[in-house]
mmCIF file of C-alpha atoms in Angstrom:
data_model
loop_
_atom_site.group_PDB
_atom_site.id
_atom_site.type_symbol
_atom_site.label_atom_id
_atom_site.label_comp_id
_atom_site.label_asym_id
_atom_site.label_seq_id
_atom_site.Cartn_x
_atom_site.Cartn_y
_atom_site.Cartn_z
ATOM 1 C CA UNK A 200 34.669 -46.091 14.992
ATOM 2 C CA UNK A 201 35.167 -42.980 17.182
ATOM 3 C CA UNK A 202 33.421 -41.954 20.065
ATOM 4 C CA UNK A 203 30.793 -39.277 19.566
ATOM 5 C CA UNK A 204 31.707 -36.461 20.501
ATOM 6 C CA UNK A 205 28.662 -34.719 22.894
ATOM 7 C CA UNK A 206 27.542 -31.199 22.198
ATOM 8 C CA UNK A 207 29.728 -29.589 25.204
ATOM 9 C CA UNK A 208 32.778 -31.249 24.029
ATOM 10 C CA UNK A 209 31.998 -30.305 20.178
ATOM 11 C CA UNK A 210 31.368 -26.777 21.780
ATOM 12 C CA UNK A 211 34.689 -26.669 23.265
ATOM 13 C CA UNK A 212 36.466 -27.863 20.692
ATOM 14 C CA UNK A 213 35.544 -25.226 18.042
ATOM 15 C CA UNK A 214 35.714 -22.106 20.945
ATOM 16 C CA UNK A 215 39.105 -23.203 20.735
ATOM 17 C CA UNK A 216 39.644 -23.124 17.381
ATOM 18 C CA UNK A 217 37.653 -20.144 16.240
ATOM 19 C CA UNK A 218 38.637 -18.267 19.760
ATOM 20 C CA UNK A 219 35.038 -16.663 19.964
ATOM 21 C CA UNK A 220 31.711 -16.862 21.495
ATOM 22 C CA UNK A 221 30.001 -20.334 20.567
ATOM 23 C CA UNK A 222 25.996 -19.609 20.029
ATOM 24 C CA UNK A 223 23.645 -22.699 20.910
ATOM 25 C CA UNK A 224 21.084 -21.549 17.827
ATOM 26 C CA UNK A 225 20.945 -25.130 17.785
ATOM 27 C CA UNK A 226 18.085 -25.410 20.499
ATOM 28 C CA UNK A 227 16.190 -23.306 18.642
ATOM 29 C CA UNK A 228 15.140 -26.169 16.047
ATOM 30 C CA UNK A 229 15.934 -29.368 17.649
ATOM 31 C CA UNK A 230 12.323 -29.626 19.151
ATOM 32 C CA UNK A 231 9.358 -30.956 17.102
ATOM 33 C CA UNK A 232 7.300 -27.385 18.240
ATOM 34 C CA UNK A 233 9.995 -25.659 15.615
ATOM 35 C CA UNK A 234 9.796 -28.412 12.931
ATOM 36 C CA UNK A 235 7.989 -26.189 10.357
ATOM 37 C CA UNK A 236 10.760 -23.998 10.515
ATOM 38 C CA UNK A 237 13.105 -26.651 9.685
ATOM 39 C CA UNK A 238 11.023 -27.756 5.946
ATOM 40 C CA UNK A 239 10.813 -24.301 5.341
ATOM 41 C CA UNK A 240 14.513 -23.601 5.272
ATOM 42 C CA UNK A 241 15.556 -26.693 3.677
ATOM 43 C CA UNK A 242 13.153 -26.291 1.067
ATOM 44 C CA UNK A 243 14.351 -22.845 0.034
ATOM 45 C CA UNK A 244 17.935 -23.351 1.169
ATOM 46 C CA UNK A 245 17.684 -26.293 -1.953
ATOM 47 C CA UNK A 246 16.186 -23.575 -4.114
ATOM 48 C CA UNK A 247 18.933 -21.556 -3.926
ATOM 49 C CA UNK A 248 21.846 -23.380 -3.411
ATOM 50 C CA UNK A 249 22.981 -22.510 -0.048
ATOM 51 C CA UNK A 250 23.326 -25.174 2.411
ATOM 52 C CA UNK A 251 20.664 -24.830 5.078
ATOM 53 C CA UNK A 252 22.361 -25.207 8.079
ATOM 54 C CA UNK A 253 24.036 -21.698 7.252
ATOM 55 C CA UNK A 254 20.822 -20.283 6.010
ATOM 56 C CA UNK A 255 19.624 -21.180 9.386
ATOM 57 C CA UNK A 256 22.333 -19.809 11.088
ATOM 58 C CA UNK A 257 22.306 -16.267 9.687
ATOM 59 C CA UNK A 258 18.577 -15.813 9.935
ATOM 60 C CA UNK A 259 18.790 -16.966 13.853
ATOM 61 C CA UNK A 260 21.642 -14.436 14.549
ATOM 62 C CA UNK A 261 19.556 -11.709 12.656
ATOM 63 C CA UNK A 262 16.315 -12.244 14.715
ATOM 64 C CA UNK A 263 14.590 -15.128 14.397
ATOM 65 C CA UNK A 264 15.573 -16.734 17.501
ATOM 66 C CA UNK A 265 15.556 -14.600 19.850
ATOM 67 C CA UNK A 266 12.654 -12.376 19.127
ATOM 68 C CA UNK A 267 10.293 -14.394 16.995
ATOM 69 C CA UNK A 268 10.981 -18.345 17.932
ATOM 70 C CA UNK A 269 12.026 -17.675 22.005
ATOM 71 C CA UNK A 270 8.354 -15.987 22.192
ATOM 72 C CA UNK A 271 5.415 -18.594 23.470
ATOM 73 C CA UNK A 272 3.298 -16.086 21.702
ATOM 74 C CA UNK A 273 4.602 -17.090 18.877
ATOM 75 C CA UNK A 274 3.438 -20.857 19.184
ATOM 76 C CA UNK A 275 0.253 -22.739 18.983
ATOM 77 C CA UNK A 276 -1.254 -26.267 18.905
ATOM 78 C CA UNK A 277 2.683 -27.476 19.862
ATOM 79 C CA UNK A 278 3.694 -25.916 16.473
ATOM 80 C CA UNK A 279 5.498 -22.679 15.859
ATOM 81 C CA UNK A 280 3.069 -20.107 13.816
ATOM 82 C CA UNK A 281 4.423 -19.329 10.081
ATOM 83 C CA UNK A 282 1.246 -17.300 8.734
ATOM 84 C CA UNK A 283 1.601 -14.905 10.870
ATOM 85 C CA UNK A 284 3.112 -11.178 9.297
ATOM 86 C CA UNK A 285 5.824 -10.072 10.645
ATOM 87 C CA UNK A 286 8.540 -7.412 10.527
ATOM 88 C CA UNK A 287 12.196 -7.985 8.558
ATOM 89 C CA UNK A 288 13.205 -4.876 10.309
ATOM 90 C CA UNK A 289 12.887 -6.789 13.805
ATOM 91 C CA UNK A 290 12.917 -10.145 13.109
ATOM 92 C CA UNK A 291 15.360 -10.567 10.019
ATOM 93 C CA UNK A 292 17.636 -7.659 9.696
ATOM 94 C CA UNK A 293 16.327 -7.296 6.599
ATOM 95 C CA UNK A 294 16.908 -3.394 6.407
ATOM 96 C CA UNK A 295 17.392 -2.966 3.195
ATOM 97 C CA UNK A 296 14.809 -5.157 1.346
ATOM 98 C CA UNK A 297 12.359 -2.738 0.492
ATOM 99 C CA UNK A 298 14.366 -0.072 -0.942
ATOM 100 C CA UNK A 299 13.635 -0.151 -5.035
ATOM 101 C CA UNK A 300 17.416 -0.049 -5.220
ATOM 102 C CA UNK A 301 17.890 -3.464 -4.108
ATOM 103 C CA UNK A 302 15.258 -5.035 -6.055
ATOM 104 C CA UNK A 303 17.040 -5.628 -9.138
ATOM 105 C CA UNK A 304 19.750 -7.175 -7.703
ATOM 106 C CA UNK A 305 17.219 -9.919 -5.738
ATOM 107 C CA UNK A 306 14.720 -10.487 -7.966
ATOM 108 C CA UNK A 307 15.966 -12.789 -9.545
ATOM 109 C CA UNK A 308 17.003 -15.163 -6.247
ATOM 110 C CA UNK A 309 13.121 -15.387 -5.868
ATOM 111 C CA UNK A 310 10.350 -17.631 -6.977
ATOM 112 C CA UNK A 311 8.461 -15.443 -10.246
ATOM 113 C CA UNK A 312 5.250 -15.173 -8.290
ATOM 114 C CA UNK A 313 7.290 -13.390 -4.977
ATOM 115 C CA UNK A 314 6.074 -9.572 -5.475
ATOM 116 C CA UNK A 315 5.808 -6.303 -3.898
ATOM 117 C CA UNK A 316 2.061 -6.345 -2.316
ATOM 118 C CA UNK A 317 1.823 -10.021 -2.111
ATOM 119 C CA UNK A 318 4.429 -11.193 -0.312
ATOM 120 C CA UNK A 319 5.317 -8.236 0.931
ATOM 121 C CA UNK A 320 5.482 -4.643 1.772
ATOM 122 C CA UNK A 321 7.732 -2.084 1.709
ATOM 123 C CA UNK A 322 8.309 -0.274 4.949
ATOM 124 C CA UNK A 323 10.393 3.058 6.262
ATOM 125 C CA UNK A 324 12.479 1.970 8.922
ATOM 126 C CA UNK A 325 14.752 4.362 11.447
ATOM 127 C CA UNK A 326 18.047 2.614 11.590
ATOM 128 C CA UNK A 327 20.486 3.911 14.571
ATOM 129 C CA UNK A 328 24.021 2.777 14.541
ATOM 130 C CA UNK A 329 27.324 3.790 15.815
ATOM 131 C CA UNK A 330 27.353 6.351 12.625
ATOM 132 C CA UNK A 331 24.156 7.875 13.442
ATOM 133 C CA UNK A 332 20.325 7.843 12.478
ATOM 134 C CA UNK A 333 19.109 7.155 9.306
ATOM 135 C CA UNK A 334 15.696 6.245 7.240
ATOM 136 C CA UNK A 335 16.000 2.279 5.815
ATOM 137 C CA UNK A 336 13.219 0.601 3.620
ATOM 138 C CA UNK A 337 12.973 -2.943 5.158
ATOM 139 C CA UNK A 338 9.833 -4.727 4.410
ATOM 140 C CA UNK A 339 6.938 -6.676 6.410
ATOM 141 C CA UNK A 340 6.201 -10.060 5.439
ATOM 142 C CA UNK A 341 2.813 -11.695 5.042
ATOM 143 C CA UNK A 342 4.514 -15.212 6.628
ATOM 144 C CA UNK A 343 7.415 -16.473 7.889
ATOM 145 C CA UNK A 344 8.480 -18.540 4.597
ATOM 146 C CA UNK A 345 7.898 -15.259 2.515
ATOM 147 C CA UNK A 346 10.535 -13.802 5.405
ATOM 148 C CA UNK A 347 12.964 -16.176 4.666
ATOM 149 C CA UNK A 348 12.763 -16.187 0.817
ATOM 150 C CA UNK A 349 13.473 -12.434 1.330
ATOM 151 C CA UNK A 350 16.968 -13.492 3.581
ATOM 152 C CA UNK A 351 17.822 -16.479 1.465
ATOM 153 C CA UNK A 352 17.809 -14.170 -1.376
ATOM 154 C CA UNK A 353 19.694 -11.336 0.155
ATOM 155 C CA UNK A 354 22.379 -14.031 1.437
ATOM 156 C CA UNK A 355 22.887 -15.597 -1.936
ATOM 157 C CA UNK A 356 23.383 -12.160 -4.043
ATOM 158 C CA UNK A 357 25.828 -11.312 -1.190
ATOM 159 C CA UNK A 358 27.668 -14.911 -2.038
ATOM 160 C CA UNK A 359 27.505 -14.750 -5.485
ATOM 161 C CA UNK A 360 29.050 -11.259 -5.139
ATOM 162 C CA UNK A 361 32.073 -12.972 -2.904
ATOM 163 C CA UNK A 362 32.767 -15.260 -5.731
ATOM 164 C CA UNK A 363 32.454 -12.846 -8.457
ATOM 165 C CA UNK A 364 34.793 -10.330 -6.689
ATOM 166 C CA UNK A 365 37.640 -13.420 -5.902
ATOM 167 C CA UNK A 366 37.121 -14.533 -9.296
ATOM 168 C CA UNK A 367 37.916 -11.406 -10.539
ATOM 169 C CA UNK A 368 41.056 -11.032 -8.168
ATOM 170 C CA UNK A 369 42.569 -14.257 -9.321
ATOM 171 C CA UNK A 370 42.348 -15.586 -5.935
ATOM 172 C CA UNK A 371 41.540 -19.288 -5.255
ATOM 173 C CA UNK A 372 38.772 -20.964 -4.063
ATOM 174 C CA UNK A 373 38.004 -20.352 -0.401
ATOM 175 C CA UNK A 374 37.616 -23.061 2.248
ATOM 176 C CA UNK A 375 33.944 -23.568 3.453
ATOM 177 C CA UNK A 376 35.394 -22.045 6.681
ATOM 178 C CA UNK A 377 36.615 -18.836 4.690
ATOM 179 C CA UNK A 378 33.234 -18.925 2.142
ATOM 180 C CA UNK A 379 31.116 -18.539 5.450
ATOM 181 C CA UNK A 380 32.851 -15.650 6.865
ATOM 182 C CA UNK A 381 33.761 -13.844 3.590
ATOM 183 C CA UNK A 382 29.776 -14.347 2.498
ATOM 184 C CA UNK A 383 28.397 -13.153 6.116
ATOM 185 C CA UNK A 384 30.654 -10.037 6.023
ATOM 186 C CA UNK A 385 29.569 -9.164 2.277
ATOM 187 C CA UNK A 386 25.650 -9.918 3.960
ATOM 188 C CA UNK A 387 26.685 -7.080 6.236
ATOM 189 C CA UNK A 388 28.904 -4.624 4.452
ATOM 190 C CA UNK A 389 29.763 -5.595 0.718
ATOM 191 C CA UNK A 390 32.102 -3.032 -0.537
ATOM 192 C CA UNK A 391 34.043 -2.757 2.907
ATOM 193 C CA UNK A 392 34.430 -6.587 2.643
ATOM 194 C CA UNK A 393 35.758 -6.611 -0.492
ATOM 195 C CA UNK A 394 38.089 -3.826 0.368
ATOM 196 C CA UNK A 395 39.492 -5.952 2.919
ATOM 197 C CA UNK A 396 40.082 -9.199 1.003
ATOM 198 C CA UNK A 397 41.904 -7.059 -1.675
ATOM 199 C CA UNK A 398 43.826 -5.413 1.313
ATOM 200 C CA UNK A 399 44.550 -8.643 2.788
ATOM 201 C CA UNK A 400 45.472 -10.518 -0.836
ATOM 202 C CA UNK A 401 43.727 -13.359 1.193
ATOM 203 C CA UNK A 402 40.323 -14.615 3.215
ATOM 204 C CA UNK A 403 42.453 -14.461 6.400
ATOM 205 C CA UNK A 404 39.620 -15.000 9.308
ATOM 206 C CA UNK A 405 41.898 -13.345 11.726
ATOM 207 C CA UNK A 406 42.919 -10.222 10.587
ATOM 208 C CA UNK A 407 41.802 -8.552 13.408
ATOM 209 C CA UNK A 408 42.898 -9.830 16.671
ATOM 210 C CA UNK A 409 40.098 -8.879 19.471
ATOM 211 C CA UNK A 410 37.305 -9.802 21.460
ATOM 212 C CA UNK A 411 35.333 -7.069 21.060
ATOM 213 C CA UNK A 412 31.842 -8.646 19.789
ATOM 214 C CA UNK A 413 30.452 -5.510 18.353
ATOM 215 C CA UNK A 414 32.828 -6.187 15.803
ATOM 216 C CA UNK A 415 32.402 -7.310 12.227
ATOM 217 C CA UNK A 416 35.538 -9.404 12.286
ATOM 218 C CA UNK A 417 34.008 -10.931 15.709
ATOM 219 C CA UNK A 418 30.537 -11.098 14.180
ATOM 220 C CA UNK A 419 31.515 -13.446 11.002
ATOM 221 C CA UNK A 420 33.928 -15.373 13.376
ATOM 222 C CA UNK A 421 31.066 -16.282 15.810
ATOM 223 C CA UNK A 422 28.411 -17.207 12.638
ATOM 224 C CA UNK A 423 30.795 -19.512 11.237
ATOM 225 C CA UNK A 424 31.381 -20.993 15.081
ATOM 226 C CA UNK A 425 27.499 -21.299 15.583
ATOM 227 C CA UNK A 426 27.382 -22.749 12.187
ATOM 228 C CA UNK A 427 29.825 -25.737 12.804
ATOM 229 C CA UNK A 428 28.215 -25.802 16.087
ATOM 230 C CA UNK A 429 24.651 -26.451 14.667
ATOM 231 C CA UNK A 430 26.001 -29.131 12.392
ATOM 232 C CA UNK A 431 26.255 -31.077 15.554
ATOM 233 C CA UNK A 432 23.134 -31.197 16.170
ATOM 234 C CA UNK A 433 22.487 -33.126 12.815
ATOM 235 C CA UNK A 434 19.163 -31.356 12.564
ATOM 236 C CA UNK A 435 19.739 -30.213 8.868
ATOM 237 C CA UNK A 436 20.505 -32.041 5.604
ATOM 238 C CA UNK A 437 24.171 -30.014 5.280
#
């Protein structure tokens, strides 16, 4: 048997091979203070499928970590708070989620009892990007595992989407590697994603060669980097 590799050597070895940023999101659930957190994503990372260690991943790069777990605020009795409401706009990147549009398309992701006015409510959002300002209906959750019930869906109807769409180009089954990216960049932008895959004829994760982090390429890159990276940590089931 091996050596174990430690984290900074693990770290090393996949900025190597992914040639990108390596995110610690790790530390943000390897404490008992952020256990809750933990049982709430592998409980509905099992309901729908998705292995939790990714589920984790995208919801920390989103928000989570940085504005909702980094706060002390946020914290009490040595536990992280979960019924507290919070925003999907700040916390989640959950811009969309309120817009009727996108309900049919999630609905069915979620448990039957999850509801508009229950679990929670639809809010008008001002979204500025590179392309301008624009009006967004995110949502406000009444708790944190209503929150992420809201992104597991959203993540899963953005995978399923990735495999319907290389189904349908007669492609073969990506690698978990290639599945991470390719789902991430259909989480962020669905149709350009699947405009590149058909331009590509392939799941190539470096199509773009740059370093530039404000960059979607760069962005899926450095999720599926943080993700291996978590996995190290062994704080999740898969």
């Amino acid at each position: 048997m091996g050596k174990v590799k430690s984290k900074l050597e693990r770290k090393k070895e996949i900025q190597e091979m992914y040639d990108v940023y390596v995110n610690a999101w790790g530390g943000y659930a390897d404490e008992p203070k952020e256990a809750p957190v933990v049982e709430i994503i592998e409980k509905i990372a099992k309901e729908v499928d998705l292995p939790p260690s990714y589920l984790y991943t995208i919801a920390i790069g989103e928000g989570l970590g940085w504005i909702y777990l980094s706060k002390i605020g946020n914290y009490k009795n040595g536990k992280v708070i979960t019924d507290k409401k919070l925003s999907g706009f700040e916390n989640f990147g959950l811009d969309f989620f309120g817009d009727p549009k996108e309900w049919p398309n999630l609905k069915r992701y979620l448990p039957k009892t999850y509801n508009e006015g229950d679990e929670f409510e639809s809010v008008a959002e001002i979204r500025d990007e590179a392309y301008g300002a624009e009006t967004v209906y995110s949502a406000n959750f009444k708790d944190l595992e209503s929150a992420i019930w809201a992104m597991a869906a959203v993540l899963k109807q953005r995978a399923d989407r990735f495999e319907r769409d290389w189904k349908t180009l007669k492609y073969i089954k990506p690698t978990e590697d290639e599945w991470a990216f390719w789902t991430y960049f259909y989480y962020q932008r669905p149709e350009l994603a699947f405009q590149r895959i058909k331009e590509l004829k392939s799941y190539d994760m470096f199509f773009l060669k740059t370093s530039n982090r404000k960059k979607i390429r760069t962005k899926c890159l450095e999720r599926v980097a943080a993700w291996r990276y978590i996995q190290h940590y062994n704080i999740f089931s898969r």
